[in-house]
Amino acid sequence: MSTAVLPPQTEVTRSPLRTEFKALTKLAVPIAIAQGGQALMGLVDTLVMGHAGTSALASAGLGNGLFFAVSSFGMGLMMGLDPLLSQAIGARNESRARALLWQGGWLALVSGVVLWMLLLMTPALLPMAGVVEPELTQTRDYLIWRAPCLPLMLAFMTVRTYLTSTANIRPLIVATLAANVVNLLADLLLVFGGAGLPEWTGPLRLVPALGVVGAAVDSVLCTALQLGIVLWAVKRMPAPETKPTRRPVWADLAQAAKIGTPAGLHIAAEIGVFALAGVLAAGLGPASMGAHQIAISFSSLTFTVAVGIGNAGSVRVGWAVGGRDSAQARLSGFMAFASGAGFMALGALVFALFPTALAKLGGAPADVLPLAVPLLMVSAVFQVFDGVQGVGAGVLRGAGDTRFTFVANMVGHYAIGLPLTLLLGFKLGMGVVGIWWGLCAGLIFVALALLWRFHRVSSGILRPIEA
């Protein structure tokens, strides 16, 4: 069996903290770049739609929030493969890892199609939340054209997890860079049309201005491009000695679903509360929804880097657990916590010092700017806590613990955050700013709970998940 994709053995030196930080950084930086690139595409969408007008910005923002609210369960379900793959690689069992990749493909296909159907039903609920025309029609059109992205996105997540577990990160960076270039160019073309292009662009001048539908079509094209690149990368990797079955293996699918279901519910709970906040903001008017979308785009950009650090921590914890080294797993987890909190503290500083500049960079129209600036200030407050909870979900997942994360998110976001959101935003009349302060309170609780949980779990002996 080739060792090209296997992680290096843990080094024992006089400076274990420095060694772990270097090892984590070597893995986390490429993952964070890939994660940040995904958020950058969302930010570019927001910038483009901001120039298309407040109504288009609000509609695309609401549609994007609903898309991720529905897809969140599938995203978490795919994460059930994370500890299985990383622990298989940590145990030097490459054949097992490749077999799990095929099972992840089947899981992505089935869950993606089911969620596709569910997404098409969500526009019927929007009038009950106070969403009216023209945002209602534009959001419906956005979701119809964005829905085919679901199985493609979940398949990409599966392959990404495999490449991350094998420390083969370069294809993820290539896919992200390529998708970002295509995203920018296609977004401008599809949203505004090609009528203003020079003559040498030929048939591109015939492309009509599609508005929010253009942004949705662009997302599908970019996701398909990313999936194609990472699949090509896997095909070029050395094949294991034992050829894995390509047919569905129900035992593997059930095991991945058992681990992934709590992770899916956790992701759904987290993204769902932010999507609900977006719906509540939309009910306050297009300006409030536009401000929410700008703030969430910048917050997502920093958060995805923290999630990238958490994913790297998940892999290193999984490697250590697979190698039956509990002390190394504990060290890897806490180093990831510290690194994530440190990065997010820098993000908080930028948000606090330059909120107006960031809001203008986000394309905030004149009526949105006064609301976007205070939301970015609130975001500065919860940056560190958001990073800690993002990393915590990753390192606990590497240890095979996904249930506690779901419970913590339910309590934090729905027993604490949501009631405060309704109280501050509507009862006390603080509007969209009050909505965000409620979200902040929920994030603080979740962050502290996950930090405590990893401390408790890693204090004992961590055992690999049985195949």
Short mmCIF file of C-alpha atoms in Angstrom, two decimals:
data_model
loop_
_atom_site.label_atom_id
_atom_site.label_comp_id
_atom_site.label_asym_id
_atom_site.label_seq_id
_atom_site.Cartn_x
_atom_site.Cartn_y
_atom_site.Cartn_z
CA MET A 1 0.00 0.00 0.00
CA SER A 2 1.34 3.44 -0.95
CA THR A 3 2.06 5.75 1.95
CA ALA A 4 1.71 8.90 -0.16
CA VAL A 5 -1.63 9.78 1.34
CA LEU A 6 -0.98 8.69 4.90
CA PRO A 7 -0.32 11.23 7.65
CA PRO A 8 3.12 11.48 9.20
CA GLN A 9 3.72 9.85 12.53
CA THR A 10 3.56 12.14 15.55
CA GLU A 11 6.97 13.54 16.39
CA VAL A 12 8.19 13.55 19.98
CA THR A 13 10.29 16.65 20.70
CA ARG A 14 11.15 18.93 23.59
CA SER A 15 8.57 21.47 22.37
CA PRO A 16 5.32 19.55 21.79
CA LEU A 17 3.24 22.75 21.69
CA ARG A 18 5.39 24.28 18.97
CA THR A 19 5.44 21.01 17.04
CA GLU A 20 1.67 20.66 17.25
CA PHE A 21 1.12 24.27 16.20
CA LYS A 22 3.31 23.79 13.13
CA ALA A 23 1.56 20.54 12.24
CA LEU A 24 -1.89 22.07 12.73
CA THR A 25 -0.97 25.17 10.73
CA LYS A 26 0.43 23.11 7.86
CA LEU A 27 -2.93 21.38 7.56
CA ALA A 28 -5.20 24.24 8.62
CA VAL A 29 -3.91 27.00 6.33
CA PRO A 30 -4.82 25.25 3.05
CA ILE A 31 -8.15 24.09 4.51
CA ALA A 32 -8.87 27.60 5.78
CA ILE A 33 -8.03 29.04 2.35
CA ALA A 34 -10.46 26.59 0.77
CA GLN A 35 -13.12 27.35 3.38
CA GLY A 36 -12.55 31.09 3.09
CA GLY A 37 -12.79 30.81 -0.68
CA GLN A 38 -16.25 29.30 -0.32
CA ALA A 39 -17.36 32.24 1.83
CA LEU A 40 -15.69 34.67 -0.57
CA MET A 41 -18.00 33.47 -3.34
CA GLY A 42 -20.96 34.29 -1.12
CA LEU A 43 -19.49 37.70 -0.40
CA VAL A 44 -19.01 38.35 -4.12
CA ASP A 45 -22.65 37.40 -4.69
CA THR A 46 -23.64 39.95 -2.05
CA LEU A 47 -21.46 42.67 -3.64
CA VAL A 48 -22.95 42.03 -7.08
CA MET A 49 -26.53 41.90 -5.84
CA GLY A 50 -25.97 45.07 -3.81
CA HIS A 51 -25.35 46.89 -7.09
CA ALA A 52 -28.52 45.32 -8.51
CA GLY A 53 -30.62 47.14 -5.90
CA THR A 54 -31.99 46.73 -2.37
CA SER A 55 -34.81 44.42 -3.45
CA ALA A 56 -32.49 42.08 -5.36
CA LEU A 57 -30.00 42.06 -2.47
CA ALA A 58 -32.74 41.19 0.03
CA SER A 59 -34.24 38.47 -2.21
CA ALA A 60 -30.92 36.76 -2.96
CA GLY A 61 -29.89 37.03 0.69
CA LEU A 62 -33.12 35.47 1.89
CA GLY A 63 -32.93 32.75 -0.76
CA ASN A 64 -29.34 31.97 0.12
CA GLY A 65 -30.20 31.76 3.81
CA LEU A 66 -33.09 29.38 3.13
CA PHE A 67 -30.90 27.27 0.84
CA PHE A 68 -28.35 26.72 3.58
CA ALA A 69 -31.07 26.20 6.19
CA VAL A 70 -32.46 23.29 4.17
CA SER A 71 -29.08 21.96 3.02
CA SER A 72 -27.59 22.18 6.52
CA PHE A 73 -28.86 18.76 7.57
CA GLY A 74 -27.25 17.18 4.52
CA MET A 75 -24.00 19.03 5.24
CA GLY A 76 -23.94 17.67 8.76
CA LEU A 77 -24.88 14.20 7.57
CA MET A 78 -21.81 14.19 5.33
CA MET A 79 -19.73 15.12 8.37
CA GLY A 80 -20.52 11.70 9.78
CA LEU A 81 -17.77 10.50 7.48
CA ASP A 82 -15.17 12.84 9.04
CA PRO A 83 -14.14 10.72 12.06
CA LEU A 84 -14.52 7.47 10.11
CA LEU A 85 -12.15 8.65 7.38
CA SER A 86 -9.58 10.36 9.60
CA GLN A 87 -9.48 7.46 12.05
CA ALA A 88 -9.10 4.98 9.16
CA ILE A 89 -6.14 6.98 7.85
CA GLY A 90 -4.74 7.29 11.38
CA ALA A 91 -4.89 3.49 11.63
CA ARG A 92 -3.03 3.28 8.25
CA ASN A 93 -6.04 1.60 6.60
CA GLU A 94 -6.21 3.30 3.21
CA SER A 95 -8.48 0.64 1.69
CA ARG A 96 -11.11 1.33 4.34
CA ALA A 97 -10.88 5.07 3.66
CA ARG A 98 -11.42 4.62 -0.09
CA ALA A 99 -14.42 2.37 0.58
CA LEU A 100 -15.93 5.06 2.80
CA LEU A 101 -15.50 7.58 -0.01
CA TRP A 102 -17.78 5.53 -2.26
CA GLN A 103 -20.38 5.18 0.47
CA GLY A 104 -20.27 8.93 0.98
CA GLY A 105 -21.09 9.38 -2.69
CA TRP A 106 -24.24 7.30 -2.35
CA LEU A 107 -25.22 9.17 0.80
CA ALA A 108 -24.74 12.53 -0.96
CA LEU A 109 -26.87 11.48 -3.92
CA VAL A 110 -29.85 10.25 -1.92
CA SER A 111 -29.88 13.00 0.69
CA GLY A 112 -29.24 15.68 -1.95
CA VAL A 113 -32.27 14.70 -4.01
CA VAL A 114 -34.53 14.52 -0.94
CA LEU A 115 -33.41 17.98 0.23
CA TRP A 116 -33.86 19.31 -3.31
CA MET A 117 -37.55 18.42 -3.12
CA LEU A 118 -37.85 19.93 0.34
CA LEU A 119 -36.22 23.19 -0.74
CA LEU A 120 -38.83 23.70 -3.45
CA MET A 121 -41.55 23.70 -0.78
CA THR A 122 -40.10 26.51 1.36
CA PRO A 123 -41.35 29.54 -0.66
CA ALA A 124 -44.93 28.68 0.34
CA LEU A 125 -44.04 29.58 3.95
CA LEU A 126 -42.60 33.03 3.21
CA PRO A 127 -45.91 35.01 3.21
CA MET A 128 -46.50 33.85 6.79
CA ALA A 129 -43.22 35.56 7.76
CA GLY A 130 -44.32 38.84 6.22
CA VAL A 131 -42.33 38.57 2.98
CA VAL A 132 -44.21 40.36 0.19
CA GLU A 133 -43.74 41.18 -3.49
CA PRO A 134 -41.40 41.68 -5.27
CA GLU A 135 -39.05 39.89 -2.83
CA LEU A 136 -41.41 36.89 -2.64
CA THR A 137 -41.30 36.13 -6.38
CA GLN A 138 -37.56 36.78 -6.68
CA THR A 139 -36.76 34.54 -3.72
CA ARG A 140 -38.94 31.75 -5.18
CA ASP A 141 -37.15 31.99 -8.54
CA TYR A 142 -33.76 31.96 -6.81
CA LEU A 143 -34.55 28.75 -4.91
CA ILE A 144 -35.91 26.94 -7.97
CA TRP A 145 -32.70 27.53 -9.90
CA ARG A 146 -30.38 27.00 -6.92
CA ALA A 147 -31.92 23.64 -5.88
CA PRO A 148 -29.90 21.45 -8.34
CA CYS A 149 -26.81 22.56 -6.43
CA LEU A 150 -27.72 20.35 -3.46
CA PRO A 151 -26.52 16.88 -4.56
CA LEU A 152 -23.46 18.44 -6.21
CA MET A 153 -22.53 20.33 -3.04
CA LEU A 154 -22.92 17.28 -0.78
CA ALA A 155 -20.85 15.16 -3.16
CA PHE A 156 -18.15 17.84 -3.14
CA MET A 157 -18.18 17.80 0.68
CA THR A 158 -17.67 14.03 0.67
CA VAL A 159 -14.65 14.19 -1.63
CA ARG A 160 -13.30 17.19 0.28
CA THR A 161 -13.43 15.21 3.52
CA TYR A 162 -11.50 12.35 1.91
CA LEU A 163 -8.82 14.66 0.53
CA THR A 164 -8.52 16.46 3.88
CA SER A 165 -8.20 13.19 5.79
CA THR A 166 -5.39 12.08 3.48
CA ALA A 167 -3.68 15.50 3.79
CA ASN A 168 -4.05 16.04 0.04
CA ILE A 169 -5.19 19.66 0.26
CA ARG A 170 -3.81 21.20 -2.93
CA PRO A 171 -6.78 20.15 -5.14
CA LEU A 172 -9.13 21.93 -2.74
CA ILE A 173 -7.20 25.17 -3.18
CA VAL A 174 -7.16 24.76 -6.96
CA ALA A 175 -10.91 24.07 -7.00
CA THR A 176 -11.59 27.08 -4.78
CA LEU A 177 -9.45 29.47 -6.84
CA ALA A 178 -10.98 28.29 -10.11
CA ALA A 179 -14.51 28.56 -8.74
CA ASN A 180 -13.90 32.08 -7.41
CA VAL A 181 -12.67 33.32 -10.79
CA VAL A 182 -15.63 31.75 -12.59
CA ASN A 183 -18.00 32.98 -9.88
CA LEU A 184 -17.02 36.62 -10.30
CA LEU A 185 -17.16 36.63 -14.09
CA ALA A 186 -20.31 34.52 -14.40
CA ASP A 187 -22.07 36.49 -11.64
CA LEU A 188 -21.56 39.77 -13.46
CA LEU A 189 -22.58 38.27 -16.80
CA LEU A 190 -25.66 36.40 -15.63
CA VAL A 191 -26.99 39.01 -13.21
CA PHE A 192 -26.54 42.09 -15.44
CA GLY A 193 -26.49 40.48 -18.89
CA GLY A 194 -24.00 40.82 -21.71
CA ALA A 195 -25.52 43.73 -23.64
CA GLY A 196 -22.78 46.13 -22.53
CA LEU A 197 -19.86 43.85 -23.46
CA PRO A 198 -17.51 44.73 -26.35
CA GLU A 199 -18.09 43.19 -29.77
CA TRP A 200 -15.18 40.74 -29.54
CA THR A 201 -17.02 38.83 -26.75
CA GLY A 202 -19.36 37.49 -29.47
CA PRO A 203 -22.34 35.42 -28.26
CA LEU A 204 -21.82 36.48 -24.63
CA ARG A 205 -23.47 39.78 -25.60
CA LEU A 206 -26.72 37.87 -26.15
CA VAL A 207 -26.93 36.66 -22.53
CA PRO A 208 -29.97 38.35 -20.95
CA ALA A 209 -29.92 40.03 -17.53
CA LEU A 210 -31.27 37.34 -15.19
CA GLY A 211 -31.03 39.16 -11.85
CA VAL A 212 -31.33 36.89 -8.83
CA VAL A 213 -31.82 33.85 -11.10
CA GLY A 214 -28.39 34.56 -12.61
CA ALA A 215 -26.80 34.42 -9.15
CA ALA A 216 -28.46 31.04 -8.51
CA VAL A 217 -27.36 29.56 -11.86
CA ASP A 218 -23.83 30.81 -11.23
CA SER A 219 -23.73 28.95 -7.88
CA VAL A 220 -24.71 25.68 -9.56
CA LEU A 221 -22.03 26.08 -12.25
CA CYS A 222 -19.29 26.85 -9.71
CA THR A 223 -20.23 23.89 -7.50
CA ALA A 224 -20.14 21.54 -10.50
CA LEU A 225 -16.71 22.90 -11.42
CA GLN A 226 -15.36 22.30 -7.91
CA LEU A 227 -16.74 18.76 -7.82
CA GLY A 228 -15.13 17.95 -11.16
CA ILE A 229 -11.71 19.19 -10.03
CA VAL A 230 -11.63 17.23 -6.76
CA LEU A 231 -12.90 14.03 -8.42
CA TRP A 232 -10.12 14.33 -10.96
CA ALA A 233 -7.64 14.71 -8.08
CA VAL A 234 -8.89 11.55 -6.36
CA LYS A 235 -8.63 9.61 -9.62
CA ARG A 236 -4.93 10.55 -9.81
CA MET A 237 -4.17 9.33 -6.27
CA PRO A 238 -2.54 5.92 -5.74
CA ALA A 239 -5.15 3.16 -5.57
CA PRO A 240 -5.22 0.96 -2.46
CA GLU A 241 -4.14 -2.67 -2.75
CA THR A 242 -7.62 -3.92 -1.87
CA LYS A 243 -10.18 -2.66 -4.38
CA PRO A 244 -13.24 -1.30 -2.48
CA THR A 245 -16.78 -2.11 -3.49
CA ARG A 246 -18.64 0.64 -5.33
CA ARG A 247 -22.07 -0.64 -4.38
CA PRO A 248 -23.98 0.67 -1.35
CA VAL A 249 -22.90 -1.07 1.87
CA TRP A 250 -25.74 -0.66 4.32
CA ALA A 251 -23.60 -1.20 7.41
CA ASP A 252 -21.25 1.64 6.41
CA LEU A 253 -24.14 3.91 5.43
CA ALA A 254 -25.89 3.23 8.73
CA GLN A 255 -22.71 3.94 10.70
CA ALA A 256 -22.11 7.22 8.86
CA ALA A 257 -25.76 8.19 9.34
CA LYS A 258 -25.59 7.36 13.06
CA ILE A 259 -22.67 9.75 13.52
CA GLY A 260 -23.80 12.27 10.93
CA THR A 261 -27.43 12.64 11.99
CA PRO A 262 -26.62 14.51 15.25
CA ALA A 263 -24.07 16.58 13.29
CA GLY A 264 -26.74 17.29 10.69
CA LEU A 265 -29.21 18.34 13.35
CA HIS A 266 -26.52 20.53 14.93
CA ILE A 267 -25.72 22.25 11.63
CA ALA A 268 -29.44 22.59 10.88
CA ALA A 269 -30.02 24.13 14.30
CA GLU A 270 -27.17 26.60 13.88
CA ILE A 271 -27.81 27.64 10.27
CA GLY A 272 -31.56 27.43 10.87
CA VAL A 273 -31.51 30.06 13.60
CA PHE A 274 -29.51 32.42 11.38
CA ALA A 275 -31.88 31.74 8.48
CA LEU A 276 -34.81 32.44 10.82
CA ALA A 277 -33.10 35.66 11.83
CA GLY A 278 -32.91 36.53 8.14
CA VAL A 279 -36.62 35.87 7.70
CA LEU A 280 -37.38 38.03 10.74
CA ALA A 281 -35.14 40.75 9.32
CA ALA A 282 -36.92 40.50 5.96
CA GLY A 283 -40.21 41.08 7.76
CA LEU A 284 -38.79 44.39 8.98
CA GLY A 285 -38.24 45.55 5.40
CA PRO A 286 -35.72 45.25 2.53
CA ALA A 287 -33.22 47.60 4.23
CA SER A 288 -33.05 45.43 7.36
CA MET A 289 -32.68 42.27 5.27
CA GLY A 290 -29.96 43.88 3.17
CA ALA A 291 -28.04 44.92 6.29
CA HIS A 292 -28.41 41.41 7.71
CA GLN A 293 -27.08 39.89 4.47
CA ILE A 294 -24.03 42.17 4.38
CA ALA A 295 -23.16 41.50 8.03
CA ILE A 296 -23.69 37.76 7.69
CA SER A 297 -21.48 37.67 4.57
CA PHE A 298 -18.52 39.24 6.37
CA SER A 299 -19.11 37.17 9.51
CA SER A 300 -19.26 34.02 7.40
CA LEU A 301 -15.95 34.90 5.78
CA THR A 302 -14.10 34.90 9.10
CA PHE A 303 -16.12 32.01 10.49
CA THR A 304 -15.26 29.69 7.62
CA VAL A 305 -11.57 30.19 8.39
CA ALA A 306 -12.30 29.14 11.98
CA VAL A 307 -14.23 26.15 10.64
CA GLY A 308 -11.19 25.34 8.50
CA ILE A 309 -9.07 25.30 11.65
CA GLY A 310 -11.72 23.13 13.27
CA ASN A 311 -11.64 20.73 10.33
CA ALA A 312 -7.86 20.51 10.60
CA GLY A 313 -8.25 19.88 14.33
CA SER A 314 -10.85 17.22 13.55
CA VAL A 315 -8.42 15.45 11.23
CA ARG A 316 -5.53 15.59 13.70
CA VAL A 317 -7.74 14.43 16.58
CA GLY A 318 -9.04 11.63 14.35
CA TRP A 319 -5.53 10.61 13.34
CA ALA A 320 -4.50 10.46 17.00
CA VAL A 321 -7.60 8.52 18.04
CA GLY A 322 -7.10 6.10 15.15
CA GLY A 323 -3.50 5.66 16.30
CA ARG A 324 -4.74 5.19 19.90
CA ASP A 325 -2.84 8.22 21.23
CA SER A 326 -5.28 10.00 23.56
CA ALA A 327 -2.70 12.50 24.85
CA GLN A 328 -1.93 13.65 21.32
CA ALA A 329 -5.67 13.94 20.57
CA ARG A 330 -6.13 16.24 23.59
CA LEU A 331 -3.16 18.37 22.57
CA SER A 332 -4.38 18.64 18.99
CA GLY A 333 -7.86 19.67 20.09
CA PHE A 334 -6.79 22.42 22.47
CA MET A 335 -4.25 23.78 20.00
CA ALA A 336 -7.09 24.07 17.48
CA PHE A 337 -9.21 25.92 20.05
CA ALA A 338 -6.41 28.40 20.73
CA SER A 339 -5.65 28.95 17.05
CA GLY A 340 -9.31 29.49 16.15
CA ALA A 341 -9.86 31.96 18.99
CA GLY A 342 -6.68 33.85 18.06
CA PHE A 343 -7.69 34.26 14.43
CA MET A 344 -11.22 35.35 15.28
CA ALA A 345 -9.87 37.94 17.72
CA LEU A 346 -8.09 39.56 14.77
CA GLY A 347 -11.34 39.48 12.82
CA ALA A 348 -13.16 41.12 15.73
CA LEU A 349 -10.60 43.91 15.76
CA VAL A 350 -11.09 44.61 12.04
CA PHE A 351 -14.89 44.63 12.42
CA ALA A 352 -14.74 46.99 15.39
CA LEU A 353 -12.31 49.47 13.80
CA PHE A 354 -13.68 49.61 10.24
CA PRO A 355 -17.44 48.85 10.26
CA THR A 356 -18.40 51.69 7.91
CA ALA A 357 -15.69 50.85 5.38
CA LEU A 358 -16.69 47.18 5.42
CA ALA A 359 -20.37 48.01 4.96
CA LYS A 360 -19.56 50.21 1.96
CA LEU A 361 -17.28 47.49 0.59
CA GLY A 362 -20.24 45.13 0.93
CA GLY A 363 -22.20 47.32 -1.45
CA ALA A 364 -24.60 48.73 1.16
CA PRO A 365 -27.04 51.19 -0.47
CA ALA A 366 -27.69 54.48 1.31
CA ASP A 367 -30.76 53.13 3.16
CA VAL A 368 -28.91 49.98 4.29
CA LEU A 369 -25.67 51.56 5.56
CA PRO A 370 -27.05 52.94 8.89
CA LEU A 371 -28.26 49.44 9.79
CA ALA A 372 -25.26 47.45 8.51
CA VAL A 373 -22.68 49.35 10.58
CA PRO A 374 -24.13 48.46 14.04
CA LEU A 375 -24.60 44.84 12.93
CA LEU A 376 -20.89 44.61 12.12
CA MET A 377 -20.15 45.99 15.61
CA VAL A 378 -22.29 43.24 17.16
CA SER A 379 -20.45 40.73 15.00
CA ALA A 380 -17.16 42.02 16.40
CA VAL A 381 -18.39 41.09 19.89
CA PHE A 382 -19.24 37.47 19.09
CA GLN A 383 -16.33 36.71 16.74
CA VAL A 384 -14.16 34.87 19.29
CA PHE A 385 -17.10 32.85 20.66
CA ASP A 386 -18.21 31.99 17.12
CA GLY A 387 -14.71 30.73 16.37
CA VAL A 388 -14.51 28.65 19.53
CA GLN A 389 -17.82 26.93 18.85
CA GLY A 390 -16.83 26.32 15.21
CA VAL A 391 -13.56 24.69 16.27
CA GLY A 392 -15.28 22.81 19.09
CA ALA A 393 -17.69 21.10 16.72
CA GLY A 394 -14.72 19.98 14.62
CA VAL A 395 -12.50 18.55 17.35
CA LEU A 396 -15.41 16.77 19.03
CA ARG A 397 -16.38 15.31 15.65
CA GLY A 398 -12.83 14.00 15.24
CA ALA A 399 -13.28 12.16 18.53
CA GLY A 400 -16.60 10.75 17.30
CA ASP A 401 -18.73 12.88 19.64
CA THR A 402 -21.50 14.65 17.69
CA ARG A 403 -24.54 14.33 19.96
CA PHE A 404 -23.44 16.81 22.60
CA THR A 405 -22.80 19.47 19.94
CA PHE A 406 -26.39 19.13 18.76
CA VAL A 407 -27.79 19.46 22.30
CA ALA A 408 -25.59 22.47 23.04
CA ASN A 409 -26.73 24.21 19.85
CA MET A 410 -30.39 23.54 20.58
CA VAL A 411 -30.12 24.97 24.09
CA GLY A 412 -27.89 27.90 23.11
CA HIS A 413 -29.70 29.01 19.99
CA TYR A 414 -33.32 28.10 20.69
CA ALA A 415 -33.67 28.20 24.49
CA ILE A 416 -31.44 31.27 24.94
CA GLY A 417 -30.69 33.03 21.64
CA LEU A 418 -34.09 32.94 19.93
CA PRO A 419 -36.15 34.20 22.90
CA LEU A 420 -33.68 37.06 23.34
CA THR A 421 -33.87 37.75 19.60
CA LEU A 422 -37.65 38.15 19.79
CA LEU A 423 -37.47 40.14 23.00
CA LEU A 424 -34.78 42.59 21.90
CA GLY A 425 -35.72 42.84 18.24
CA PHE A 426 -39.48 43.23 18.56
CA LYS A 427 -40.67 43.60 22.14
CA LEU A 428 -38.05 46.24 22.99
CA GLY A 429 -38.05 47.70 19.47
CA MET A 430 -34.34 47.31 18.69
CA GLY A 431 -35.09 45.91 15.23
CA VAL A 432 -32.46 43.96 13.33
CA VAL A 433 -29.75 45.03 15.82
CA GLY A 434 -31.71 43.38 18.63
CA ILE A 435 -32.05 40.25 16.51
CA TRP A 436 -28.26 40.06 16.26
CA TRP A 437 -27.71 40.59 19.99
CA GLY A 438 -29.94 37.58 20.61
CA LEU A 439 -27.84 35.52 18.18
CA CYS A 440 -24.72 36.67 20.02
CA ALA A 441 -26.01 35.36 23.37
CA GLY A 442 -26.70 31.93 21.89
CA LEU A 443 -23.21 31.70 20.37
CA ILE A 444 -21.55 32.53 23.68
CA PHE A 445 -23.36 29.68 25.44
CA VAL A 446 -22.54 27.14 22.70
CA ALA A 447 -18.85 28.11 22.67
CA LEU A 448 -18.44 27.65 26.42
CA ALA A 449 -20.36 24.36 26.38
CA LEU A 450 -18.23 22.79 23.62
CA LEU A 451 -14.99 23.89 25.25
CA TRP A 452 -16.08 22.25 28.50
CA ARG A 453 -17.17 19.07 26.69
CA PHE A 454 -13.87 18.55 24.90
CA HIS A 455 -11.99 19.09 28.15
CA ARG A 456 -14.07 16.38 29.79
CA VAL A 457 -14.01 13.90 26.89
CA SER A 458 -10.29 14.23 26.23
CA SER A 459 -9.43 13.74 29.91
CA GLY A 460 -10.06 9.99 29.48
CA ILE A 461 -9.06 7.39 26.93
CA LEU A 462 -10.35 8.09 23.44
CA ARG A 463 -11.16 4.95 21.44
CA PRO A 464 -11.60 4.61 17.66
CA ILE A 465 -15.06 4.06 16.22
CA GLU A 466 -15.48 0.37 15.46
CA ALA A 467 -15.81 -0.47 11.76
#
